[in-house]
Tab-separated table of C-alpha atoms in Angstrom:
chain	number	residue	atom	x	y	z
A	168	UNK	CA	0.024	0.000	-0.009
A	169	UNK	CA	1.179	3.495	-0.762
A	170	UNK	CA	2.636	5.549	2.063
A	171	UNK	CA	1.582	9.114	1.008
A	172	UNK	CA	-2.083	10.096	1.088
A	173	UNK	CA	-3.830	13.311	0.206
A	174	UNK	CA	-6.764	14.422	2.382
A	175	UNK	CA	-9.342	13.835	-0.308
A	176	UNK	CA	-7.994	10.292	-0.783
A	177	UNK	CA	-8.136	9.611	2.925
A	178	UNK	CA	-11.726	10.828	3.082
A	179	UNK	CA	-12.677	8.617	0.079
A	180	UNK	CA	-10.907	5.426	1.209
A	181	UNK	CA	-10.594	5.538	5.033
A	182	UNK	CA	-13.917	6.974	6.151
A	183	UNK	CA	-16.078	4.571	8.206
A	184	UNK	CA	-19.689	4.238	7.114
A	185	UNK	CA	-22.626	3.597	9.413
A	186	UNK	CA	-22.486	-0.231	9.194
A	187	UNK	CA	-18.713	-0.229	9.875
A	188	UNK	CA	-19.122	2.141	12.810
A	189	UNK	CA	-21.613	-0.261	14.435
A	190	UNK	CA	-18.875	-2.956	14.644
A	191	UNK	CA	-16.883	-0.646	16.946
A	192	UNK	CA	-19.736	-0.323	19.505
A	193	UNK	CA	-18.155	-2.540	22.198
A	194	UNK	CA	-14.544	-1.646	21.548
A	195	UNK	CA	-12.362	1.026	23.054
A	196	UNK	CA	-8.801	2.331	23.082
A	197	UNK	CA	-6.099	0.588	21.137
A	198	UNK	CA	-8.495	-2.265	20.297
A	199	UNK	CA	-11.058	0.149	18.696
A	200	UNK	CA	-8.413	1.897	16.670
A	201	UNK	CA	-6.687	-1.265	15.554
A	202	UNK	CA	-9.888	-2.957	14.556
A	203	UNK	CA	-11.080	0.097	12.536
A	204	UNK	CA	-7.758	0.244	10.641
A	205	UNK	CA	-7.783	-3.429	9.861
A	206	UNK	CA	-11.350	-3.181	8.754
A	207	UNK	CA	-10.667	-0.408	6.167
A	208	UNK	CA	-7.304	-1.922	5.138
A	209	UNK	CA	-9.004	-5.200	4.335
A	210	UNK	CA	-11.634	-3.382	2.304
A	211	UNK	CA	-8.947	-1.730	0.203
A	212	UNK	CA	-6.431	-4.526	-0.155
A	213	UNK	CA	-8.434	-7.735	0.255
A	214	UNK	CA	-6.030	-8.885	2.975
A	215	UNK	CA	-5.076	-8.231	6.556
A	216	UNK	CA	-2.146	-5.883	7.238
A	217	UNK	CA	0.977	-6.075	9.306
A	218	UNK	CA	1.629	-3.147	11.655
A	219	UNK	CA	4.110	-1.632	9.214
A	220	UNK	CA	1.706	-1.885	6.311
A	221	UNK	CA	-0.695	0.730	7.728
A	222	UNK	CA	0.161	4.289	6.542
A	223	UNK	CA	0.654	6.857	9.304
A	224	UNK	CA	-1.673	9.292	7.605
A	225	UNK	CA	-4.452	6.664	7.778
A	226	UNK	CA	-3.745	6.052	11.498
A	227	UNK	CA	-4.133	9.745	12.216
A	228	UNK	CA	-7.233	10.127	10.108
A	229	UNK	CA	-9.077	7.067	11.466
A	230	UNK	CA	-8.011	7.923	15.068
A	231	UNK	CA	-9.898	11.218	14.676
A	232	UNK	CA	-13.017	9.365	13.557
A	233	UNK	CA	-13.134	6.825	16.359
A	234	UNK	CA	-12.043	9.411	19.006
A	235	UNK	CA	-8.918	7.505	20.035
A	236	UNK	CA	-5.450	8.937	20.419
A	237	UNK	CA	-3.331	7.859	17.430
A	238	UNK	CA	-0.351	6.847	19.627
A	239	UNK	CA	-2.417	3.972	21.026
A	240	UNK	CA	-2.130	2.130	17.743
A	241	UNK	CA	1.293	0.987	18.872
A	242	UNK	CA	-0.365	-0.903	21.747
A	243	UNK	CA	-2.596	-2.970	19.520
A	244	UNK	CA	-1.637	-6.649	19.736
A	245	UNK	CA	-0.973	-8.435	16.443
A	246	UNK	CA	-1.133	-11.936	17.774
A	247	UNK	CA	-3.475	-13.863	20.113
A	248	UNK	CA	-7.156	-14.517	20.467
A	249	UNK	CA	-8.208	-10.828	20.207
A	250	UNK	CA	-6.900	-10.217	16.733
A	251	UNK	CA	-8.098	-13.620	15.579
A	252	UNK	CA	-11.639	-12.723	16.737
A	253	UNK	CA	-11.309	-9.352	14.928
A	254	UNK	CA	-10.185	-10.993	11.720
A	255	UNK	CA	-13.144	-13.406	11.821
A	256	UNK	CA	-15.554	-10.468	12.294
A	257	UNK	CA	-13.997	-8.621	9.348
A	258	UNK	CA	-14.178	-11.699	7.086
A	259	UNK	CA	-17.852	-12.182	7.819
A	260	UNK	CA	-18.561	-8.466	7.267
A	261	UNK	CA	-16.905	-8.453	3.884
A	262	UNK	CA	-18.153	-11.906	2.882
A	263	UNK	CA	-14.719	-13.565	2.752
A	264	UNK	CA	-13.544	-16.974	3.908
A	265	UNK	CA	-10.246	-18.410	5.086
A	266	UNK	CA	-8.121	-20.170	2.454
A	267	UNK	CA	-7.759	-24.012	2.498
A	268	UNK	CA	-5.064	-26.256	1.216
A	269	UNK	CA	-7.230	-26.936	-1.813
A	270	UNK	CA	-7.405	-23.241	-2.480
A	271	UNK	CA	-3.692	-22.927	-2.443
A	272	UNK	CA	-3.238	-25.811	-4.843
A	273	UNK	CA	-5.843	-24.274	-7.153
A	274	UNK	CA	-4.015	-20.920	-7.071
A	275	UNK	CA	-0.661	-22.502	-7.979
A	276	UNK	CA	-2.121	-24.382	-10.959
A	277	UNK	CA	-4.060	-21.249	-12.057
A	278	UNK	CA	-0.942	-19.136	-12.007
A	279	UNK	CA	0.998	-21.752	-13.985
A	280	UNK	CA	-1.721	-22.172	-16.597
A	281	UNK	CA	-2.993	-18.610	-17.016
A	282	UNK	CA	-0.431	-16.052	-15.762
A	283	UNK	CA	3.008	-17.571	-16.257
A	284	UNK	CA	2.588	-17.983	-20.032
A	285	UNK	CA	2.147	-14.190	-20.417
A	286	UNK	CA	4.003	-12.707	-17.396
A	287	UNK	CA	7.585	-13.152	-16.301
A	288	UNK	CA	7.690	-10.794	-13.306
A	289	UNK	CA	7.306	-12.296	-9.827
A	290	UNK	CA	5.690	-9.103	-8.755
A	291	UNK	CA	2.959	-9.426	-11.357
A	292	UNK	CA	2.346	-13.027	-10.263
A	293	UNK	CA	1.772	-11.868	-6.702
A	294	UNK	CA	-0.589	-9.089	-7.872
A	295	UNK	CA	-2.558	-11.539	-9.995
A	296	UNK	CA	-2.868	-13.994	-7.115
A	297	UNK	CA	-4.223	-11.295	-4.771
A	298	UNK	CA	-6.710	-10.158	-7.416
A	299	UNK	CA	-7.920	-13.715	-7.950
A	300	UNK	CA	-8.374	-14.170	-4.184
A	301	UNK	CA	-10.375	-10.979	-4.024
A	302	UNK	CA	-12.591	-12.054	-6.907
A	303	UNK	CA	-13.198	-15.435	-5.180
A	304	UNK	CA	-13.875	-13.769	-1.856
A	305	UNK	CA	-11.056	-15.709	-0.250
A	306	UNK	CA	-8.549	-14.320	2.217
A	307	UNK	CA	-5.140	-14.499	0.427
A	308	UNK	CA	-2.274	-16.564	1.920
A	309	UNK	CA	0.452	-15.018	3.999
A	310	UNK	CA	3.276	-13.206	2.182
A	311	UNK	CA	5.594	-16.236	2.673
A	312	UNK	CA	2.933	-18.562	1.324
A	313	UNK	CA	2.409	-16.289	-1.661
A	314	UNK	CA	6.123	-16.454	-2.515
A	315	UNK	CA	6.021	-20.268	-2.240
A	316	UNK	CA	2.951	-20.446	-4.446
A	317	UNK	CA	4.517	-18.149	-7.028
A	318	UNK	CA	7.669	-20.260	-7.098
A	319	UNK	CA	5.664	-23.512	-7.394
A	320	UNK	CA	3.631	-21.987	-10.255
A	321	UNK	CA	6.823	-21.010	-12.093
A	322	UNK	CA	8.174	-24.580	-11.670
A	323	UNK	CA	4.878	-26.074	-12.983
A	324	UNK	CA	4.934	-23.738	-15.958
A	325	UNK	CA	8.547	-24.485	-16.831
A	326	UNK	CA	7.949	-28.211	-16.774
A	327	UNK	CA	4.869	-27.897	-19.002
A	328	UNK	CA	6.487	-25.324	-21.313
A	329	UNK	CA	9.646	-27.321	-21.969
A	330	UNK	CA	7.812	-30.618	-22.378
A	331	UNK	CA	5.346	-29.102	-24.892
A	332	UNK	CA	8.189	-27.343	-26.791
A	333	UNK	CA	10.094	-30.691	-27.176
A	334	UNK	CA	6.981	-32.453	-28.460
A	335	UNK	CA	6.520	-29.811	-31.196
A	336	UNK	CA	9.712	-30.324	-33.092
A	337	UNK	CA	10.962	-33.464	-34.830
A	338	UNK	CA	13.890	-35.668	-33.824
A	339	UNK	CA	16.000	-34.093	-36.584
A	340	UNK	CA	15.501	-30.678	-35.098
A	341	UNK	CA	16.415	-31.891	-31.615
A	342	UNK	CA	19.593	-33.377	-33.097
A	343	UNK	CA	20.496	-30.143	-34.833
A	344	UNK	CA	19.973	-28.198	-31.593
A	345	UNK	CA	22.235	-30.630	-29.757
A	346	UNK	CA	24.896	-30.145	-32.473
A	347	UNK	CA	25.048	-26.467	-31.495
A	348	UNK	CA	26.759	-27.384	-28.186
A	349	UNK	CA	28.649	-30.415	-29.445
A	350	UNK	CA	32.436	-30.205	-28.974
A	351	UNK	CA	33.974	-29.801	-32.453
A	352	UNK	CA	36.734	-32.114	-33.714
A	353	UNK	CA	39.976	-30.350	-32.789
A	354	UNK	CA	41.692	-31.516	-35.979
A	355	UNK	CA	39.079	-32.314	-38.651
A	356	UNK	CA	41.545	-32.088	-41.599
A	357	UNK	CA	44.560	-33.590	-39.917
A	358	UNK	CA	46.349	-30.250	-40.035
A	359	UNK	CA	47.147	-30.072	-36.356
A	360	UNK	CA	46.385	-27.252	-33.981
A	361	UNK	CA	47.369	-24.629	-36.550
A	362	UNK	CA	44.522	-25.761	-38.826
A	363	UNK	CA	41.873	-24.862	-36.296
A	364	UNK	CA	43.354	-21.839	-34.547
A	365	UNK	CA	40.802	-19.119	-34.107
A	366	UNK	CA	37.850	-21.319	-35.254
A	367	UNK	CA	34.445	-20.368	-33.844
A	368	UNK	CA	31.382	-22.539	-33.173
A	369	UNK	CA	28.057	-21.694	-34.800
A	370	UNK	CA	26.629	-21.135	-31.309
A	371	UNK	CA	29.113	-18.308	-30.778
A	372	UNK	CA	28.373	-16.810	-34.210
A	373	UNK	CA	24.692	-17.029	-33.493
A	374	UNK	CA	25.056	-14.922	-30.334
A	375	UNK	CA	27.125	-12.210	-32.068
A	376	UNK	CA	25.708	-9.055	-33.678
A	377	UNK	CA	26.547	-8.153	-37.292
A	378	UNK	CA	29.891	-6.714	-38.023
A	379	UNK	CA	30.771	-3.426	-39.790
A	380	UNK	CA	28.587	-2.068	-42.583
A	381	UNK	CA	29.905	-3.751	-45.737
A	382	UNK	CA	28.967	-6.340	-48.311
A	383	UNK	CA	30.839	-9.125	-46.509
A	384	UNK	CA	28.728	-8.512	-43.414
A	385	UNK	CA	25.581	-8.824	-45.409
A	386	UNK	CA	26.748	-12.120	-46.964
A	387	UNK	CA	27.776	-13.499	-43.577
A	388	UNK	CA	24.413	-12.695	-42.060
A	389	UNK	CA	22.614	-14.440	-45.000
A	390	UNK	CA	24.682	-17.566	-44.347
A	391	UNK	CA	23.850	-17.333	-40.584
A	392	UNK	CA	20.142	-17.090	-41.424
A	393	UNK	CA	20.261	-20.082	-43.754
A	394	UNK	CA	22.054	-22.154	-41.074
A	395	UNK	CA	19.380	-21.197	-38.470
A	396	UNK	CA	16.595	-22.142	-40.876
A	397	UNK	CA	18.310	-25.423	-41.578
A	398	UNK	CA	17.760	-26.421	-37.898
A	399	UNK	CA	14.076	-26.850	-38.754
A	400	UNK	CA	12.181	-25.119	-35.989
A	401	UNK	CA	8.458	-25.508	-36.829
A	402	UNK	CA	6.045	-22.659	-37.191
A	403	UNK	CA	3.989	-22.120	-34.037
A	404	UNK	CA	6.682	-23.645	-31.858
A	405	UNK	CA	5.970	-21.240	-28.992
A	406	UNK	CA	2.233	-20.851	-29.619
A	407	UNK	CA	0.401	-20.154	-26.370
A	408	UNK	CA	3.160	-18.172	-24.667
A	409	UNK	CA	3.946	-14.530	-25.019
A	410	UNK	CA	7.038	-13.107	-26.791
A	411	UNK	CA	8.215	-11.776	-23.426
A	412	UNK	CA	8.495	-15.387	-22.116
A	413	UNK	CA	10.434	-16.604	-25.218
A	414	UNK	CA	12.754	-13.515	-24.976
A	415	UNK	CA	13.461	-14.332	-21.303
A	416	UNK	CA	14.534	-17.784	-22.217
A	417	UNK	CA	16.631	-16.506	-25.109
A	418	UNK	CA	18.328	-13.950	-22.835
A	419	UNK	CA	19.219	-16.739	-20.429
A	420	UNK	CA	20.614	-18.816	-23.338
A	421	UNK	CA	22.711	-15.858	-24.468
A	422	UNK	CA	24.525	-15.856	-21.109
A	423	UNK	CA	25.223	-19.618	-21.081
A	424	UNK	CA	28.287	-21.539	-22.292
A	425	UNK	CA	28.130	-24.932	-23.987
A	426	UNK	CA	29.033	-26.668	-20.709
A	427	UNK	CA	26.023	-24.877	-19.023
A	428	UNK	CA	23.684	-26.241	-21.673
A	429	UNK	CA	25.171	-29.748	-21.341
A	430	UNK	CA	24.597	-29.674	-17.532
A	431	UNK	CA	20.885	-28.749	-17.865
A	432	UNK	CA	18.142	-31.385	-18.229
A	433	UNK	CA	17.268	-32.244	-21.790
A	434	UNK	CA	13.828	-30.476	-21.959
A	435	UNK	CA	15.331	-27.261	-20.577
A	436	UNK	CA	18.486	-27.497	-22.707
A	437	UNK	CA	16.537	-27.923	-25.960
A	438	UNK	CA	13.968	-25.237	-25.087
A	439	UNK	CA	16.711	-22.748	-24.270
A	440	UNK	CA	18.527	-23.521	-27.609
A	441	UNK	CA	15.193	-23.384	-29.498
A	442	UNK	CA	14.321	-20.024	-27.940
A	443	UNK	CA	17.816	-18.703	-28.805
A	444	UNK	CA	17.516	-19.785	-32.417
A	445	UNK	CA	13.897	-18.549	-32.660
A	446	UNK	CA	14.626	-15.036	-31.473
A	447	UNK	CA	18.007	-14.710	-33.256
A	448	UNK	CA	16.378	-15.809	-36.529
A	449	UNK	CA	13.870	-13.012	-36.299
A	450	UNK	CA	16.600	-10.513	-35.287
A	451	UNK	CA	18.794	-11.621	-38.145
A	452	UNK	CA	15.998	-11.067	-40.635
A	453	UNK	CA	15.410	-7.586	-39.231
A	454	UNK	CA	19.127	-6.932	-39.231
A	455	UNK	CA	19.487	-8.038	-42.912
A	456	UNK	CA	16.786	-5.633	-43.860
A	457	UNK	CA	18.498	-2.775	-42.063
A	458	UNK	CA	21.874	-3.716	-43.476
A	459	UNK	CA	20.449	-3.783	-47.017
A	460	UNK	CA	18.865	-0.383	-46.596
A	461	UNK	CA	22.096	1.095	-45.211
A	462	UNK	CA	24.205	-0.513	-47.995
A	463	UNK	CA	21.872	0.807	-50.710
A	464	UNK	CA	22.039	4.255	-49.130
A	465	UNK	CA	25.878	4.026	-48.943
A	466	UNK	CA	26.079	2.977	-52.609
A	467	UNK	CA	23.699	5.702	-53.622
A	468	UNK	CA	25.760	8.365	-51.764
A	469	UNK	CA	28.990	7.118	-53.413
A	470	UNK	CA	27.337	7.170	-56.889
A	471	UNK	CA	26.180	10.698	-56.317
A	472	UNK	CA	29.617	11.789	-55.312
A	473	UNK	CA	31.177	10.088	-58.286
A	474	UNK	CA	28.791	11.807	-60.678
A	475	UNK	CA	29.378	15.140	-59.024
A	476	UNK	CA	33.144	14.681	-59.227
A	477	UNK	CA	32.897	13.812	-62.932
A	478	UNK	CA	30.666	16.744	-63.666
A	479	UNK	CA	33.025	19.077	-61.756
A	480	UNK	CA	35.995	17.773	-63.736
A	481	UNK	CA	34.226	18.185	-67.061
A	482	UNK	CA	33.200	21.692	-66.020
A	483	UNK	CA	36.777	22.724	-65.238
A	484	UNK	CA	38.037	21.216	-68.521
A	485	UNK	CA	35.523	23.069	-70.661
A	486	UNK	CA	36.009	26.265	-68.714
A	487	UNK	CA	39.732	26.166	-69.358
A	488	UNK	CA	39.171	25.762	-73.095
A	489	UNK	CA	36.571	28.506	-73.556
A	490	UNK	CA	37.334	31.553	-71.511
A	491	UNK	CA	33.920	33.045	-72.398
A	492	UNK	CA	32.071	30.298	-70.513
A	493	UNK	CA	29.415	31.842	-68.308
A	494	UNK	CA	30.979	32.936	-65.108
A	495	UNK	CA	34.485	33.287	-66.515
A	496	UNK	CA	36.231	36.664	-66.070
A	497	UNK	CA	35.671	39.062	-68.954
A	498	UNK	CA	38.103	41.551	-70.594
A	499	UNK	CA	37.349	45.194	-69.891
A	500	UNK	CA	35.413	47.021	-72.631
A	501	UNK	CA	37.195	49.756	-74.565
A	502	UNK	CA	35.806	52.200	-77.069
A	503	UNK	CA	36.941	51.434	-80.638
A	504	UNK	CA	39.160	54.137	-82.091
A	505	UNK	CA	37.461	55.029	-85.341
A	506	UNK	CA	36.399	58.237	-87.109
A	507	UNK	CA	32.879	58.087	-85.787
A	508	UNK	CA	34.052	58.157	-82.267
A	509	UNK	CA	36.523	60.989	-82.899
A	510	UNK	CA	33.661	63.233	-84.333
A	511	UNK	CA	32.231	63.533	-80.855
A	512	UNK	CA	35.414	64.689	-79.254
A	513	UNK	CA	36.980	68.119	-79.220
C-alpha cells in the first residue's frame, strides 16, 4: 500500500460508514483503533495488514473518527485471540472466507496455466494472485505462502512449457539443436592445432551481432540465417506463450556456455537452444533488412559523389578551353578608335 495520502483520498478510502461504525460499539482504546484500521485496510487490499503496512496518515485520520489517540495504535496486539476474533468479524462483514489447502493448490495451478505464459515478473504473479483471491472472496495466503505459491507456479509452468516445446519439433530438429553445443573435432583435416586456430562454433556466431557495414557482413548474415533455418524449427513452436517469455529464455541462453547447456536437463536445454535460435532468426532477418537499406544508401551516396566529381572535372576542362564560358572573367570594354568616335570629341 502507498505511504503518502492526500486528504481527499483519505476521506474517500478511510472513512467509516454507518455499518462499519456499528462494529466498533463494544470496543475502546487501542482495540477500537486497531480494529477500525484493519477493517478499512481489508476493504482496500483484500487482505489483513501487518503493523508496518498501515500508513501513518491513515492512522491519524481514522483515530480522529473513532475518538482515540493515534499513539495507542502501537499498543494494539498483532497476535493472540483478540486479533483472531477481529479478523473473523472482518471476514464475515466483507463476505470472505479463510483459504484452504485446496485453495492454495488451485491458485498454484491457475498461476501456472493462465499467468506464467504471459507474465515473467514475480511481482505481477503476486498481484494476479491477490486479485484472484479477491474475486473469489477468499482471504489470500500470507506473504511467505504467496512467495512459495509463485515459485511453485513457475516450476509447474517451466515443466509444461519445456515438455510441450520438445513435443512440437521432430527428432532431426532436436539433433540439430544438440549439435550447437557439441564439442567440435579439434583436428578435422589432420592439419594439427594450426589448422583450427581461431575457429568459432556456430553457437558463438549465433550470439554475435552483425559486423561493420559492408557487403561481406551482409553475406555473412545471410549464411547465418540459412544455417538457423536449416535447424528446422516448426512454425507455431511457441504458440500459447507471449513473446516476453520466449525472450526471457533467449536472454538466459545468451549468457550460457556450452558446458552450461550440457549440464541442464534435456527439456530445458533444448527449449533454451530453440528460444535462442527462434529469437535470433527474427533478429537476423530484421538486421538483414536494415543492413540492405544502409548499403543501398551508402552505394547511392557514393554514386552521387562520383557523378558530382565527374561533372565538376568536365566543367573545369571546358572552362579552361573557352574563356567566355558563363561565369568566367571578362576583358574590360574599350571604345573602338574610329572616325565616328572622334567626331564627338573636341
